[in-house]
Coordinates of C-alpha atoms and ligand atoms in Angstrom, one line a residue:
M199 CA -38.7 6.9 95.3
A200 CA -38.0 10.6 94.5
L201 CA -40.9 12.9 93.7
I202 CA -38.9 14.3 90.7
E203 CA -36.4 12.0 88.9
L204 CA -34.3 13.4 86.1
K205 CA -32.5 10.5 84.2
H206 CA -29.9 11.1 81.6
L207 CA -31.5 14.2 80.5
T208 CA -30.3 16.0 77.5
K209 CA -31.5 19.0 75.6
T210 CA -30.0 20.1 72.3
F211 CA -31.2 23.1 70.3
K212 CA -30.4 22.8 66.7
G213 CA -30.2 26.0 64.7
K214 CA -29.5 26.7 61.2
T215 CA -25.8 27.6 61.9
Q216 CA -25.2 26.3 65.3
T217 CA -26.1 23.6 67.9
V218 CA -26.4 24.3 71.6
D219 CA -26.1 21.5 74.1
A220 CA -28.1 23.2 76.7
L221 CA -28.4 20.1 79.0
R222 CA -25.9 17.3 79.2
D223 CA -26.7 14.0 80.9
I224 CA -28.5 15.4 83.8
N225 CA -29.3 13.1 86.7
L226 CA -31.2 14.4 89.6
D227 CA -33.5 13.2 92.4
I228 CA -35.6 15.8 94.2
N229 CA -37.6 14.4 97.2
Q230 CA -41.1 15.4 98.4
G231 CA -40.7 18.3 100.8
D232 CA -37.4 19.6 99.4
I233 CA -36.7 23.2 98.8
Y234 CA -34.3 22.4 96.0
G235 CA -32.0 25.3 94.5
I236 CA -30.6 25.2 91.1
I237 CA -27.9 27.7 90.6
G238 CA -25.7 28.6 87.8
M239 CA -24.3 31.4 85.7
S240 CA -26.3 33.0 83.0
G241 CA -26.7 30.6 80.0
A242 CA -25.8 27.5 82.1
G243 CA -29.0 25.9 81.3
K244 CA -31.3 26.6 84.4
S245 CA -34.4 27.7 82.6
T246 CA -34.2 25.0 80.1
L247 CA -34.0 22.4 82.9
V248 CA -36.9 23.8 84.8
R249 CA -38.9 23.9 81.6
C250 CA -38.0 20.2 80.9
I251 CA -39.4 19.3 84.4
N252 CA -43.0 20.1 83.3
F253 CA -42.4 19.3 79.7
L254 CA -42.9 22.9 78.5
E255 CA -39.7 21.8 76.7
K256 CA -39.3 18.4 75.6
P257 CA -36.1 16.8 76.3
T258 CA -33.9 15.6 73.3
S259 CA -33.3 12.3 75.3
G260 CA -33.5 10.9 78.8
S261 CA -36.6 11.0 81.0
V262 CA -38.5 13.2 83.5
V263 CA -40.4 11.0 86.0
I264 CA -42.7 12.7 88.5
D265 CA -44.5 10.8 91.1
G266 CA -43.7 7.6 89.3
K267 CA -45.0 8.8 85.9
D268 CA -42.7 9.1 82.9
L269 CA -43.9 12.3 81.4
S270 CA -43.0 11.0 77.8
T271 CA -45.7 8.3 78.2
L272 CA -48.6 10.8 79.0
T273 CA -51.3 11.8 76.6
P274 CA -51.8 15.5 76.0
A275 CA -54.8 15.4 78.4
E276 CA -52.8 13.8 81.1
L277 CA -49.9 16.2 80.6
R278 CA -52.4 19.2 81.1
K279 CA -53.5 17.4 84.2
L280 CA -50.1 17.0 85.5
R281 CA -49.2 20.6 84.8
Q282 CA -52.0 21.4 87.5
E283 CA -49.8 19.6 90.0
V284 CA -46.6 21.3 88.7
S285 CA -47.3 25.1 89.0
M286 CA -44.8 27.6 87.9
I287 CA -43.8 31.3 88.8
F288 CA -41.5 33.5 86.7
Q289 CA -39.3 36.5 87.2
H290 CA -41.7 38.9 85.6
F291 CA -44.9 37.6 87.2
N292 CA -46.8 37.1 83.9
L293 CA -50.0 38.3 85.3
L294 CA -53.0 39.1 83.1
Q295 CA -53.2 43.0 83.0
Q296 CA -56.8 43.3 82.3
R297 CA -57.8 41.2 85.3
D298 CA -57.8 42.2 88.9
V299 CA -56.1 40.2 91.7
R300 CA -59.2 38.0 92.1
G301 CA -59.5 37.4 88.2
N302 CA -55.8 36.4 88.0
I303 CA -56.0 33.9 90.8
A304 CA -59.2 32.5 89.4
F305 CA -57.7 31.9 85.9
A306 CA -56.2 28.4 86.5
M307 CA -59.3 27.2 88.3
E308 CA -61.4 28.5 85.4
I309 CA -59.3 26.5 82.9
A310 CA -59.5 23.5 85.2
G311 CA -63.4 23.7 85.0
M312 CA -64.1 24.5 88.7
K313 CA -67.6 25.8 89.7
R314 CA -67.9 29.7 90.4
D315 CA -68.7 29.2 94.1
A316 CA -65.8 27.0 94.7
I317 CA -63.5 29.3 92.9
N318 CA -64.6 32.2 95.0
K319 CA -64.2 30.3 98.2
R320 CA -60.6 29.2 97.2
I321 CA -59.6 32.6 96.2
D322 CA -60.6 34.0 99.7
E323 CA -58.4 31.4 101.2
L324 CA -55.4 32.0 98.8
L325 CA -55.6 35.9 99.4
E326 CA -55.5 35.1 103.2
I327 CA -52.3 32.9 102.7
V328 CA -50.4 35.4 100.6
G329 CA -51.6 38.4 102.6
L330 CA -53.4 40.2 99.8
T331 CA -57.0 40.2 101.0
D332 CA -57.0 44.1 101.1
R333 CA -55.8 44.3 97.4
Q334 CA -58.2 41.8 95.9
H335 CA -59.8 44.5 93.6
N336 CA -56.5 46.0 92.3
Y337 CA -55.1 45.4 88.9
P338 CA -51.4 44.3 88.5
S339 CA -50.4 47.8 87.5
Q340 CA -51.6 49.1 90.9
L341 CA -49.3 46.7 92.6
S342 CA -45.6 46.6 93.6
G343 CA -43.4 43.7 92.3
G344 CA -43.6 42.0 95.6
Q345 CA -47.4 42.2 95.6
Q346 CA -47.5 40.9 91.9
Q347 CA -45.4 37.9 92.8
R348 CA -47.7 37.1 95.8
V349 CA -50.6 37.1 93.2
A350 CA -48.5 34.6 91.0
I351 CA -47.9 32.4 94.0
A352 CA -51.6 32.4 95.0
R353 CA -52.4 31.6 91.2
A354 CA -49.8 28.7 91.4
L355 CA -51.3 27.4 94.5
A356 CA -55.0 27.6 93.2
T357 CA -54.9 23.9 91.7
N358 CA -53.3 22.5 94.9
P359 CA -50.0 21.6 93.2
K360 CA -47.4 19.2 94.6
I361 CA -44.6 21.0 93.1
I362 CA -44.0 24.7 92.5
L363 CA -41.2 25.7 90.1
C364 CA -39.7 29.1 90.4
D365 CA -37.6 30.5 87.7
E366 CA -35.8 33.6 89.0
A367 CA -38.9 34.5 90.9
T368 CA -37.2 37.0 93.1
S369 CA -34.7 38.4 90.6
A370 CA -36.8 41.4 89.7
L371 CA -37.2 42.4 93.3
D372 CA -35.3 44.4 95.9
P373 CA -33.5 42.6 98.7
T374 CA -36.2 43.2 101.4
T375 CA -39.1 42.2 99.1
T376 CA -36.9 39.2 98.0
T377 CA -36.7 38.0 101.6
S378 CA -40.4 38.5 102.2
I379 CA -41.2 36.2 99.0
L380 CA -38.7 33.6 100.1
N381 CA -40.3 33.5 103.6
L382 CA -43.7 33.1 101.9
L383 CA -42.4 30.1 99.9
R384 CA -40.8 28.5 103.0
E385 CA -44.0 28.9 104.7
I386 CA -45.9 27.1 101.9
N387 CA -43.3 24.4 101.8
K388 CA -43.5 23.8 105.5
K389 CA -47.3 24.2 106.1
M390 CA -48.5 22.5 102.8
G391 CA -45.6 20.2 102.3
I392 CA -45.3 21.5 98.6
T393 CA -42.0 20.7 97.0
I394 CA -40.3 23.7 95.8
V395 CA -37.6 24.1 93.0
I396 CA -36.0 27.4 93.0
I397 CA -33.9 28.4 90.0
T398 CA -31.6 31.4 90.8
H399 CA -28.3 32.9 90.1
E400 CA -28.1 34.4 93.6
M401 CA -26.2 32.5 96.3
S402 CA -28.0 34.3 99.0
V403 CA -31.2 32.9 97.8
V404 CA -30.1 29.4 98.1
E405 CA -28.3 30.0 101.4
S406 CA -31.3 31.5 103.1
T407 CA -34.0 29.3 101.7
C408 CA -33.1 25.9 100.2
S409 CA -32.6 22.6 101.8
H410 CA -30.6 21.2 98.8
V411 CA -28.7 22.6 95.8
A412 CA -27.6 21.6 92.4
I413 CA -25.0 23.6 90.7
I414 CA -25.1 23.8 86.9
D415 CA -22.3 24.8 84.8
N416 CA -22.5 24.9 81.0
G417 CA -25.3 22.3 80.7
T418 CA -23.8 19.9 83.2
L419 CA -24.6 19.3 87.0
V420 CA -21.4 19.5 88.7
E421 CA -22.4 19.3 92.2
T422 CA -25.5 18.4 94.2
G423 CA -26.2 17.8 97.9
R424 CA -27.5 19.4 101.0
V425 CA -26.9 23.2 101.1
E426 CA -24.7 23.1 104.2
D427 CA -22.5 20.2 102.8
V428 CA -22.1 21.8 99.3
F429 CA -21.5 25.2 100.8
S430 CA -19.0 24.2 103.5
H431 CA -17.0 21.8 101.2
P432 CA -17.6 22.8 97.5
K433 CA -15.6 20.4 95.4
S434 CA -16.0 21.7 91.9
S435 CA -14.4 24.8 90.6
A436 CA -17.8 26.1 89.4
A437 CA -19.3 25.8 92.9
R438 CA -16.2 27.4 94.3
K439 CA -16.6 30.3 91.9
L440 CA -20.2 30.9 92.8
I441 CA -19.8 30.4 96.5
F442 CA -16.8 32.6 97.1
R443 CA -17.5 35.1 94.6
K444 CA -17.6 38.4 96.3
T445 CA -18.2 40.8 93.6
G446 CA -19.4 40.7 90.0
A447 CA -22.6 41.5 88.1
D448 CA -24.8 39.0 90.1
A449 CA -23.7 40.3 93.5
P450 CA -23.2 43.9 93.5
P451 CA -21.5 45.2 96.6
L452 CA -24.3 47.2 98.1
G453 CA -22.1 49.1 100.5
K454 CA -23.2 49.7 104.0
R455 CA -26.8 49.1 104.0
M456 CA -29.0 50.6 106.6
I457 CA -32.4 49.2 107.7
R458 CA -34.9 50.5 110.2
I459 CA -36.5 47.7 112.4
V460 CA -39.7 48.5 114.1
F461 CA -40.7 47.1 117.5
E462 CA -44.4 46.7 118.0
G463 CA -44.7 45.1 121.4
N464 CA -41.9 42.4 120.9
A465 CA -40.7 40.8 124.1
S466 CA -37.8 43.1 124.4
S467 CA -35.3 44.6 122.0
E468 CA -32.0 43.8 123.6
P469 CA -32.3 39.9 123.5
I470 CA -33.4 39.9 119.9
L471 CA -30.2 41.7 118.9
A472 CA -28.1 39.6 121.0
D473 CA -29.6 36.5 119.6
L474 CA -29.2 38.0 115.9
V475 CA -25.4 38.5 116.6
M476 CA -25.1 35.0 117.9
E477 CA -27.3 33.1 115.5
C478 CA -26.1 35.1 112.3
R479 CA -22.6 35.7 113.4
V480 CA -22.5 39.1 111.9
A481 CA -21.9 42.5 113.5
V482 CA -24.4 45.2 113.1
N483 CA -24.0 48.7 114.3
I484 CA -26.9 50.4 116.0
M485 CA -27.0 53.9 114.5
H486 CA -30.0 55.1 116.1
A487 CA -32.5 53.8 118.6
E488 CA -35.8 55.0 120.2
T489 CA -37.3 52.3 122.2
R490 CA -39.5 52.2 125.2
D491 CA -40.1 49.3 127.4
V492 CA -43.8 49.0 128.3
G493 CA -44.4 46.2 130.8
G494 CA -41.5 44.2 129.4
K495 CA -42.4 44.9 125.7
A496 CA -40.4 46.8 123.2
F497 CA -41.9 49.6 121.2
G498 CA -40.2 52.1 118.8
H499 CA -37.6 51.6 116.3
M500 CA -33.9 51.3 115.7
I501 CA -31.7 52.0 112.6
L502 CA -29.0 49.3 112.0
Q503 CA -26.0 49.3 109.8
L504 CA -25.4 46.1 108.1
P505 CA -22.3 44.5 107.1
E506 CA -21.1 45.1 103.3
E507 CA -21.6 41.6 102.2
R508 CA -24.9 40.8 100.6
V509 CA -25.2 37.2 101.9
Q510 CA -24.8 38.7 105.5
Q511 CA -27.2 41.4 104.9
E512 CA -29.9 38.9 103.7
K513 CA -29.2 36.6 106.8
V514 CA -29.9 39.5 109.1
I515 CA -33.1 40.6 107.3
Y516 CA -34.2 37.0 107.2
Y517 CA -33.6 36.4 110.8
L518 CA -35.4 39.6 111.8
Q519 CA -38.4 38.8 109.6
S520 CA -38.6 35.3 110.9
R521 CA -38.8 36.8 114.5
S522 CA -41.8 38.8 113.2
I523 CA -39.9 42.1 113.3
H524 CA -40.7 44.6 110.7
V525 CA -37.9 45.6 108.5
E526 CA -37.7 48.6 106.0
E527 CA -35.0 50.0 104.0
V528 CA -33.6 53.6 105.1
Ligands
ATP602 N1 -35.3 28.0 72.4 C1 -33.9 28.1 72.2 N2 -33.2 27.9 71.0 C2 -31.9 27.9 71.0 N3 -31.0 27.9 72.1 C3 -31.7 28.1 73.2 C4 -33.1 28.1 73.5 N4 -33.3 28.3 74.7 C5 -32.1 28.4 75.3 N5 -31.2 28.1 74.5 C6 -29.7 28.2 74.8 O1 -29.4 27.3 75.7 C7 -28.5 27.7 76.8 C8 -29.2 27.7 78.2 O2 -30.2 28.7 78.2 P1 -30.9 28.8 79.6 O3 -32.1 29.8 79.1 O4 -31.5 27.6 80.0 O5 -30.0 29.3 80.4 P2 -30.0 30.0 81.9 O6 -29.2 29.2 82.9 O7 -31.6 30.0 82.4 O8 -29.6 31.6 81.7 P3 -30.1 32.9 82.4 O9 -29.5 32.9 83.9 O10 -29.4 34.0 81.6 O11 -31.6 33.0 82.5 C9 -28.0 28.9 76.2 O12 -27.0 28.9 75.6 C10 -29.2 29.4 75.4 O13 -28.8 30.4 74.3
MG603 MG1 -33.0 31.6 82.8

């Protein structure tokens, strides 16, 4: 049985003058441990779909079954409990500005009625997981976008959810920060077995991070499956449009982007670049290098020029970060 089952889900918004069929007969199974990407153009129905998954939005018809429970049969109290198991993070972080990092992470646990000692202990663990221990007394306005999203992730993890829903969680972030947030989500998925649903309009997010993908077009799911299958053989025209799109508002050509990579005692610099070219199958130009080999370990930095395509750039940055190499924009 799938962890999340959507069956014949529809959502219609009825206004005074017009009716919008935001979701039409959506059928989707998401299994425990998946990182499931849901991708589509603006207005396709992505946010509506993800809001239906935790019943923030009530479907017009059809059902949402989570862990065997049909949400329409739950009492309000049961629904509140379920929402602790289905956390959500957003594009604009939605942090409480008057509370510091600890206070924001504490929030969901206070609502859940946890004891102060237990809350404090859990906050310490969560700060460690998201790498913000040294920022615990800062307020949101003192943090970068990426750091604010880490706080939101810690808050989402606080109640030990089974599922995290992300609605455009990286859309307000620059590419490098996007990659580091996606790495964190992958780590959470792998280490804690949490199922993650990622709503995005960016192909590169799905390609670098998701195990499965559903393509939504005008309220209808037009294609679903494993990322490598859908990407290598897109069947629908909506999928082909998203996958083969090279330019457009969602994927601005960034030009020849430069990054600096810093070696702080990695095994050695050459194999890493050779592996990078082999594994990512992209050409990078070394514009500048100052590395020293000290006892077989590399120290120093290099400036690389990345290919023009954004997906390829993401691949390179993701690869380097996954090898624990520090990457910064130049
Ligand atoms: N509360 C609402 N009342 C009326 N129409 C709505 C409401 N919420 C969404 N819609 C409509 O439903 C459709 C799908 O909207 P939705 O926000 O789910 O799209 P989306 O794929 O998330 O788009 P974006 O990428 O721009 O965030 C749109 O036509 C939108 O105008
Ligand atoms: Mg949306």
